[in-house]
Amino acid sequence: GLRGILVWFVSKHKHVSRYMELIDDSIARLSHTRQPVSARSLFAQANSDEMLLDDDTILLNPVANTPLKIYTTDMEMLGSEESLGKLPLRLTSDEKAIITMPGTVLVLGRSGTGKTICLASKMAYDRQQHQDNFNLDVPHMSQLFVAHSPRICRMVGTLQGFPDGLASADSEAHSGYDADTAGTTSMHLRTLDQVVSDAADAL
């Protein structure tokens, strides 16, 4: 499992107690109980400094009723501001199975459970697989991501390695972001309105 330091918040000293209460409350919600529960319950023993956090342990976000997104890094990467924006997200075995599953995948879940992150990660995985196993019979791979919200498109753009998302394309027209990689793959991020407009123009 994961070994290291889990950083919940970076805060001023006067807010530490409040954040500790939020963490304890998230553990209580995770335990489906309204009784006071301390985050200490996650540790191996009462006097232990080692938290029981294996690859499939899910924690709740202390400030939202959604799973806590955990990013993994080492001390060297923490020294670089540029690296902080590229920290790998910790994935459960179920999420990894979705990302590496071949063919069409249908993912159902309530908001905030990681569907978009899985989809963006799968898009990146599929592109990498296409490049690593280049086939002359299928020289080009094209991907299309469609969402109602431009914000979701920007988020997926960031997760795909384009930090500015839609803004890094022609922001005045607010069109999608087109990325070509090594001439063998292309990715298109579009809002639903853009797709409808593109289809109407093509008719």
PDB file of C-alpha atoms in Angstrom:
ATOM      1  CA  GLY A   1       0.000   0.000   0.000  1.00  0.00           C
ATOM      2  CA  LEU A   2       0.861   3.682   0.018  1.00  0.00           C
ATOM      3  CA  ARG A   3       3.535   4.676   2.523  1.00  0.00           C
ATOM      4  CA  GLY A   4       4.269   8.298   3.233  1.00  0.00           C
ATOM      5  CA  ILE A   5       2.735  11.455   4.626  1.00  0.00           C
ATOM      6  CA  LEU A   6      -0.904  12.258   3.873  1.00  0.00           C
ATOM      7  CA  VAL A   7      -1.382  16.041   3.717  1.00  0.00           C
ATOM      8  CA  TRP A   8      -5.036  16.942   4.277  1.00  0.00           C
ATOM      9  CA  PHE A   9      -4.736  20.749   4.443  1.00  0.00           C
ATOM     10  CA  VAL A  10      -2.124  23.484   4.408  1.00  0.00           C
ATOM     11  CA  SER A  11      -3.480  26.150   6.732  1.00  0.00           C
ATOM     12  CA  LYS A  12      -2.727  28.921   9.134  1.00  0.00           C
ATOM     13  CA  HIS A  13      -2.253  27.848  12.750  1.00  0.00           C
ATOM     14  CA  LYS A  14      -5.534  29.473  13.871  1.00  0.00           C
ATOM     15  CA  HIS A  15      -7.491  27.194  11.520  1.00  0.00           C
ATOM     16  CA  VAL A  16      -5.843  23.891  12.489  1.00  0.00           C
ATOM     17  CA  SER A  17      -8.475  22.893  15.084  1.00  0.00           C
ATOM     18  CA  ARG A  18     -11.321  23.565  12.668  1.00  0.00           C
ATOM     19  CA  TYR A  19      -9.695  21.483   9.936  1.00  0.00           C
ATOM     20  CA  MET A  20      -9.066  18.650  12.394  1.00  0.00           C
ATOM     21  CA  GLU A  21     -12.791  18.672  13.231  1.00  0.00           C
ATOM     22  CA  LEU A  22     -13.634  18.489   9.517  1.00  0.00           C
ATOM     23  CA  ILE A  23     -11.294  15.516   9.055  1.00  0.00           C
ATOM     24  CA  ASP A  24     -12.802  13.677  12.025  1.00  0.00           C
ATOM     25  CA  ASP A  25     -16.296  14.424  10.707  1.00  0.00           C
ATOM     26  CA  SER A  26     -15.391  12.977   7.295  1.00  0.00           C
ATOM     27  CA  ILE A  27     -14.203   9.770   8.989  1.00  0.00           C
ATOM     28  CA  ALA A  28     -17.497   9.594  10.910  1.00  0.00           C
ATOM     29  CA  ARG A  29     -19.457  10.001   7.659  1.00  0.00           C
ATOM     30  CA  LEU A  30     -17.336   7.304   6.075  1.00  0.00           C
ATOM     31  CA  SER A  31     -18.161   5.027   9.008  1.00  0.00           C
ATOM     32  CA  HIS A  32     -21.908   5.728   8.573  1.00  0.00           C
ATOM     33  CA  THR A  33     -22.228   6.916  12.138  1.00  0.00           C
ATOM     34  CA  ARG A  34     -23.097  10.193  13.802  1.00  0.00           C
ATOM     35  CA  GLN A  35     -21.056   9.295  16.834  1.00  0.00           C
ATOM     36  CA  PRO A  36     -17.780  11.201  17.261  1.00  0.00           C
ATOM     37  CA  VAL A  37     -15.032   9.316  15.426  1.00  0.00           C
ATOM     38  CA  SER A  38     -11.405  10.359  15.295  1.00  0.00           C
ATOM     39  CA  ALA A  39      -9.147  10.058  12.254  1.00  0.00           C
ATOM     40  CA  ARG A  40      -6.957   8.079  14.649  1.00  0.00           C
ATOM     41  CA  SER A  41      -9.240   5.107  13.836  1.00  0.00           C
ATOM     42  CA  LEU A  42      -7.470   4.852  10.484  1.00  0.00           C
ATOM     43  CA  PHE A  43      -4.192   4.032  12.172  1.00  0.00           C
ATOM     44  CA  ALA A  44      -2.945   0.498  12.731  1.00  0.00           C
ATOM     45  CA  GLN A  45      -2.910   0.907  16.519  1.00  0.00           C
ATOM     46  CA  ALA A  46      -3.898   3.638  18.937  1.00  0.00           C
ATOM     47  CA  ASN A  47      -0.274   4.609  19.517  1.00  0.00           C
ATOM     48  CA  SER A  48       0.858   4.000  15.924  1.00  0.00           C
ATOM     49  CA  ASP A  49       2.059   6.618  13.443  1.00  0.00           C
ATOM     50  CA  GLU A  50       1.252   4.410  10.445  1.00  0.00           C
ATOM     51  CA  MET A  51      -2.119   4.890   8.747  1.00  0.00           C
ATOM     52  CA  LEU A  52      -3.976   1.935   7.262  1.00  0.00           C
ATOM     53  CA  LEU A  53      -4.315   3.217   3.704  1.00  0.00           C
ATOM     54  CA  ASP A  54      -4.065   0.494   1.078  1.00  0.00           C
ATOM     55  CA  ASP A  55      -4.568   0.921  -2.679  1.00  0.00           C
ATOM     56  CA  ASP A  56      -8.362   0.649  -2.436  1.00  0.00           C
ATOM     57  CA  THR A  57      -8.974   2.656   0.740  1.00  0.00           C
ATOM     58  CA  ILE A  58     -11.371   5.507  -0.003  1.00  0.00           C
ATOM     59  CA  LEU A  59     -11.495   8.618   2.176  1.00  0.00           C
ATOM     60  CA  LEU A  60     -14.101  11.377   2.058  1.00  0.00           C
ATOM     61  CA  ASN A  61     -13.287  14.969   1.233  1.00  0.00           C
ATOM     62  CA  PRO A  62     -13.630  16.839   4.567  1.00  0.00           C
ATOM     63  CA  VAL A  63     -15.300  19.806   2.856  1.00  0.00           C
ATOM     64  CA  ALA A  64     -17.543  17.870   0.440  1.00  0.00           C
ATOM     65  CA  ASN A  65     -19.474  14.618   0.368  1.00  0.00           C
ATOM     66  CA  THR A  66     -17.272  13.164  -2.365  1.00  0.00           C
ATOM     67  CA  PRO A  67     -14.240  10.843  -2.391  1.00  0.00           C
ATOM     68  CA  LEU A  68     -10.981  12.530  -1.464  1.00  0.00           C
ATOM     69  CA  LYS A  69      -8.625  12.908  -4.430  1.00  0.00           C
ATOM     70  CA  ILE A  70      -5.138  11.866  -3.334  1.00  0.00           C
ATOM     71  CA  TYR A  71      -2.068  12.813  -5.355  1.00  0.00           C
ATOM     72  CA  THR A  72       1.219  11.003  -4.837  1.00  0.00           C
ATOM     73  CA  THR A  73       4.676  12.513  -5.045  1.00  0.00           C
ATOM     74  CA  ASP A  74       8.122  12.437  -3.507  1.00  0.00           C
ATOM     75  CA  MET A  75      10.020  15.163  -1.682  1.00  0.00           C
ATOM     76  CA  GLU A  76      12.010  16.139  -4.783  1.00  0.00           C
ATOM     77  CA  MET A  77       8.875  16.975  -6.788  1.00  0.00           C
ATOM     78  CA  LEU A  78       7.510  19.107  -3.950  1.00  0.00           C
ATOM     79  CA  GLY A  79      10.401  21.510  -4.498  1.00  0.00           C
ATOM     80  CA  SER A  80       9.201  22.418  -7.992  1.00  0.00           C
ATOM     81  CA  GLU A  81       6.093  24.560  -8.533  1.00  0.00           C
ATOM     82  CA  GLU A  82       5.842  23.226 -12.090  1.00  0.00           C
ATOM     83  CA  SER A  83       5.813  19.637 -10.833  1.00  0.00           C
ATOM     84  CA  LEU A  84       2.942  20.346  -8.427  1.00  0.00           C
ATOM     85  CA  GLY A  85       0.588  20.707 -11.379  1.00  0.00           C
ATOM     86  CA  LYS A  86       1.599  17.310 -12.749  1.00  0.00           C
ATOM     87  CA  LEU A  87       1.284  15.121  -9.669  1.00  0.00           C
ATOM     88  CA  PRO A  88      -0.105  11.660 -10.474  1.00  0.00           C
ATOM     89  CA  LEU A  89      -3.534  10.927  -9.038  1.00  0.00           C
ATOM     90  CA  ARG A  90      -3.807   7.828  -6.859  1.00  0.00           C
ATOM     91  CA  LEU A  91      -6.225   5.367  -8.490  1.00  0.00           C
ATOM     92  CA  THR A  92      -8.025   2.383  -6.988  1.00  0.00           C
ATOM     93  CA  SER A  93      -7.845  -1.050  -8.607  1.00  0.00           C
ATOM     94  CA  ASP A  94     -11.387  -0.555 -10.001  1.00  0.00           C
ATOM     95  CA  GLU A  95     -10.373   2.746 -11.587  1.00  0.00           C
ATOM     96  CA  LYS A  96      -7.231   1.190 -13.059  1.00  0.00           C
ATOM     97  CA  ALA A  97      -9.330  -1.665 -14.492  1.00  0.00           C
ATOM     98  CA  ILE A  98     -11.639   0.856 -16.200  1.00  0.00           C
ATOM     99  CA  ILE A  99      -8.713   2.770 -17.677  1.00  0.00           C
ATOM    100  CA  THR A 100      -6.972  -0.300 -19.085  1.00  0.00           C
ATOM    101  CA  MET A 101     -10.139  -2.108 -20.258  1.00  0.00           C
ATOM    102  CA  PRO A 102     -10.183  -2.489 -24.050  1.00  0.00           C
ATOM    103  CA  GLY A 103     -13.105  -1.426 -26.196  1.00  0.00           C
ATOM    104  CA  THR A 104     -16.178   0.547 -25.171  1.00  0.00           C
ATOM    105  CA  VAL A 105     -16.689   1.154 -21.444  1.00  0.00           C
ATOM    106  CA  LEU A 106     -19.821   2.479 -19.711  1.00  0.00           C
ATOM    107  CA  VAL A 107     -19.156   4.093 -16.318  1.00  0.00           C
ATOM    108  CA  LEU A 108     -22.074   4.987 -14.047  1.00  0.00           C
ATOM    109  CA  GLY A 109     -21.795   6.914 -10.792  1.00  0.00           C
ATOM    110  CA  ARG A 110     -23.030   9.935  -8.891  1.00  0.00           C
ATOM    111  CA  SER A 111     -21.339  13.302  -9.277  1.00  0.00           C
ATOM    112  CA  GLY A 112     -17.915  13.645  -7.720  1.00  0.00           C
ATOM    113  CA  THR A 113     -17.036   9.931  -7.764  1.00  0.00           C
ATOM    114  CA  GLY A 114     -14.303  10.198 -10.399  1.00  0.00           C
ATOM    115  CA  LYS A 115     -16.027   9.311 -13.689  1.00  0.00           C
ATOM    116  CA  THR A 116     -14.466  12.208 -15.602  1.00  0.00           C
ATOM    117  CA  ILE A 117     -11.010  11.512 -14.204  1.00  0.00           C
ATOM    118  CA  CYS A 118     -11.302   7.854 -15.240  1.00  0.00           C
ATOM    119  CA  LEU A 119     -12.440   8.874 -18.713  1.00  0.00           C
ATOM    120  CA  ALA A 120      -9.636  11.402 -19.181  1.00  0.00           C
ATOM    121  CA  SER A 121      -7.080   8.874 -17.935  1.00  0.00           C
ATOM    122  CA  LYS A 122      -8.490   6.233 -20.297  1.00  0.00           C
ATOM    123  CA  MET A 123      -8.223   8.633 -23.240  1.00  0.00           C
ATOM    124  CA  ALA A 124      -4.561   9.224 -22.421  1.00  0.00           C
ATOM    125  CA  TYR A 125      -3.974   5.472 -21.927  1.00  0.00           C
ATOM    126  CA  ASP A 126      -5.633   4.585 -25.253  1.00  0.00           C
ATOM    127  CA  ARG A 127      -3.569   7.202 -27.109  1.00  0.00           C
ATOM    128  CA  GLN A 128      -0.379   5.874 -25.566  1.00  0.00           C
ATOM    129  CA  GLN A 129      -1.348   2.301 -26.464  1.00  0.00           C
ATOM    130  CA  HIS A 130      -1.989   3.384 -30.051  1.00  0.00           C
ATOM    131  CA  GLN A 131       1.425   5.038 -30.268  1.00  0.00           C
ATOM    132  CA  ASP A 132       3.234   2.135 -28.613  1.00  0.00           C
ATOM    133  CA  ASN A 133       1.530  -0.434 -30.861  1.00  0.00           C
ATOM    134  CA  PHE A 134       1.450   1.569 -34.087  1.00  0.00           C
ATOM    135  CA  ASN A 135      -0.341  -0.293 -36.877  1.00  0.00           C
ATOM    136  CA  LEU A 136      -0.093   0.802 -40.514  1.00  0.00           C
ATOM    137  CA  ASP A 137      -3.620  -0.536 -41.052  1.00  0.00           C
ATOM    138  CA  VAL A 138      -4.870   2.025 -38.509  1.00  0.00           C
ATOM    139  CA  PRO A 139      -2.482   4.956 -38.993  1.00  0.00           C
ATOM    140  CA  HIS A 140      -4.586   7.567 -37.220  1.00  0.00           C
ATOM    141  CA  MET A 141      -6.583   7.575 -33.993  1.00  0.00           C
ATOM    142  CA  SER A 142      -9.124  10.308 -33.266  1.00  0.00           C
ATOM    143  CA  GLN A 143     -10.802  10.962 -29.913  1.00  0.00           C
ATOM    144  CA  LEU A 144     -13.828  13.169 -29.202  1.00  0.00           C
ATOM    145  CA  PHE A 145     -14.885  14.306 -25.723  1.00  0.00           C
ATOM    146  CA  VAL A 146     -18.312  15.965 -25.444  1.00  0.00           C
ATOM    147  CA  ALA A 147     -19.789  17.651 -22.357  1.00  0.00           C
ATOM    148  CA  HIS A 148     -22.498  20.212 -21.673  1.00  0.00           C
ATOM    149  CA  SER A 149     -20.138  22.416 -19.686  1.00  0.00           C
ATOM    150  CA  PRO A 150     -17.057  24.273 -21.008  1.00  0.00           C
ATOM    151  CA  ARG A 151     -15.676  23.919 -17.459  1.00  0.00           C
ATOM    152  CA  ILE A 152     -15.663  20.122 -17.791  1.00  0.00           C
ATOM    153  CA  CYS A 153     -13.959  20.427 -21.173  1.00  0.00           C
ATOM    154  CA  ARG A 154     -11.296  22.648 -19.596  1.00  0.00           C
ATOM    155  CA  MET A 155     -10.864  20.154 -16.773  1.00  0.00           C
ATOM    156  CA  VAL A 156     -10.391  17.261 -19.214  1.00  0.00           C
ATOM    157  CA  GLY A 157      -7.962  19.410 -21.202  1.00  0.00           C
ATOM    158  CA  THR A 158      -5.919  19.921 -18.047  1.00  0.00           C
ATOM    159  CA  LEU A 159      -6.021  16.217 -17.190  1.00  0.00           C
ATOM    160  CA  GLN A 160      -4.832  15.456 -20.740  1.00  0.00           C
ATOM    161  CA  GLY A 161      -1.728  17.560 -20.209  1.00  0.00           C
ATOM    162  CA  PHE A 162      -2.935  20.918 -21.521  1.00  0.00           C
ATOM    163  CA  PRO A 163      -3.010  23.139 -18.398  1.00  0.00           C
ATOM    164  CA  ASP A 164      -4.919  26.001 -20.042  1.00  0.00           C
ATOM    165  CA  GLY A 165      -7.641  23.738 -21.401  1.00  0.00           C
ATOM    166  CA  LEU A 166      -9.948  25.528 -23.824  1.00  0.00           C
ATOM    167  CA  ALA A 167      -8.172  28.823 -23.231  1.00  0.00           C
ATOM    168  CA  SER A 168      -5.057  27.498 -24.950  1.00  0.00           C
ATOM    169  CA  ALA A 169      -7.056  27.094 -28.168  1.00  0.00           C
ATOM    170  CA  ASP A 170      -8.832  29.995 -29.896  1.00  0.00           C
ATOM    171  CA  SER A 171     -10.369  31.382 -26.736  1.00  0.00           C
ATOM    172  CA  GLU A 172     -12.212  34.174 -28.551  1.00  0.00           C
ATOM    173  CA  ALA A 173     -14.417  31.669 -30.374  1.00  0.00           C
ATOM    174  CA  HIS A 174     -14.457  29.299 -27.394  1.00  0.00           C
ATOM    175  CA  SER A 175     -14.021  26.366 -29.727  1.00  0.00           C
ATOM    176  CA  GLY A 176     -12.672  23.036 -28.547  1.00  0.00           C
ATOM    177  CA  TYR A 177      -9.041  22.098 -28.169  1.00  0.00           C
ATOM    178  CA  ASP A 178      -7.474  19.996 -30.935  1.00  0.00           C
ATOM    179  CA  ALA A 179      -4.199  18.244 -30.132  1.00  0.00           C
ATOM    180  CA  ASP A 180      -2.072  16.215 -32.546  1.00  0.00           C
ATOM    181  CA  THR A 181       0.523  13.861 -31.157  1.00  0.00           C
ATOM    182  CA  ALA A 182       3.253  12.483 -33.417  1.00  0.00           C
ATOM    183  CA  GLY A 183       0.844  12.683 -36.349  1.00  0.00           C
ATOM    184  CA  THR A 184      -0.920   9.478 -35.304  1.00  0.00           C
ATOM    185  CA  THR A 185      -3.543  10.636 -32.806  1.00  0.00           C
ATOM    186  CA  SER A 186      -5.843  13.617 -32.384  1.00  0.00           C
ATOM    187  CA  MET A 187      -8.046  14.705 -29.510  1.00  0.00           C
ATOM    188  CA  HIS A 188     -11.062  16.998 -29.731  1.00  0.00           C
ATOM    189  CA  LEU A 189     -12.802  18.555 -26.714  1.00  0.00           C
ATOM    190  CA  ARG A 190     -16.242  19.961 -27.534  1.00  0.00           C
ATOM    191  CA  THR A 191     -19.291  21.203 -25.692  1.00  0.00           C
ATOM    192  CA  LEU A 192     -22.599  19.748 -26.839  1.00  0.00           C
ATOM    193  CA  ASP A 193     -23.576  23.107 -28.362  1.00  0.00           C
ATOM    194  CA  GLN A 194     -20.380  23.077 -30.415  1.00  0.00           C
ATOM    195  CA  VAL A 195     -21.066  19.559 -31.675  1.00  0.00           C
ATOM    196  CA  VAL A 196     -24.626  20.513 -32.688  1.00  0.00           C
ATOM    197  CA  SER A 197     -23.330  23.651 -34.432  1.00  0.00           C
ATOM    198  CA  ASP A 198     -20.589  21.689 -36.224  1.00  0.00           C
ATOM    199  CA  ALA A 199     -23.145  19.109 -37.372  1.00  0.00           C
ATOM    200  CA  ALA A 200     -25.494  21.831 -38.640  1.00  0.00           C
ATOM    201  CA  ASP A 201     -22.659  23.492 -40.585  1.00  0.00           C
ATOM    202  CA  ALA A 202     -21.746  20.165 -42.156  1.00  0.00           C
ATOM    203  CA  LEU A 203     -25.287  19.596 -43.493  1.00  0.00           C
TER     204      LEU A 203
END
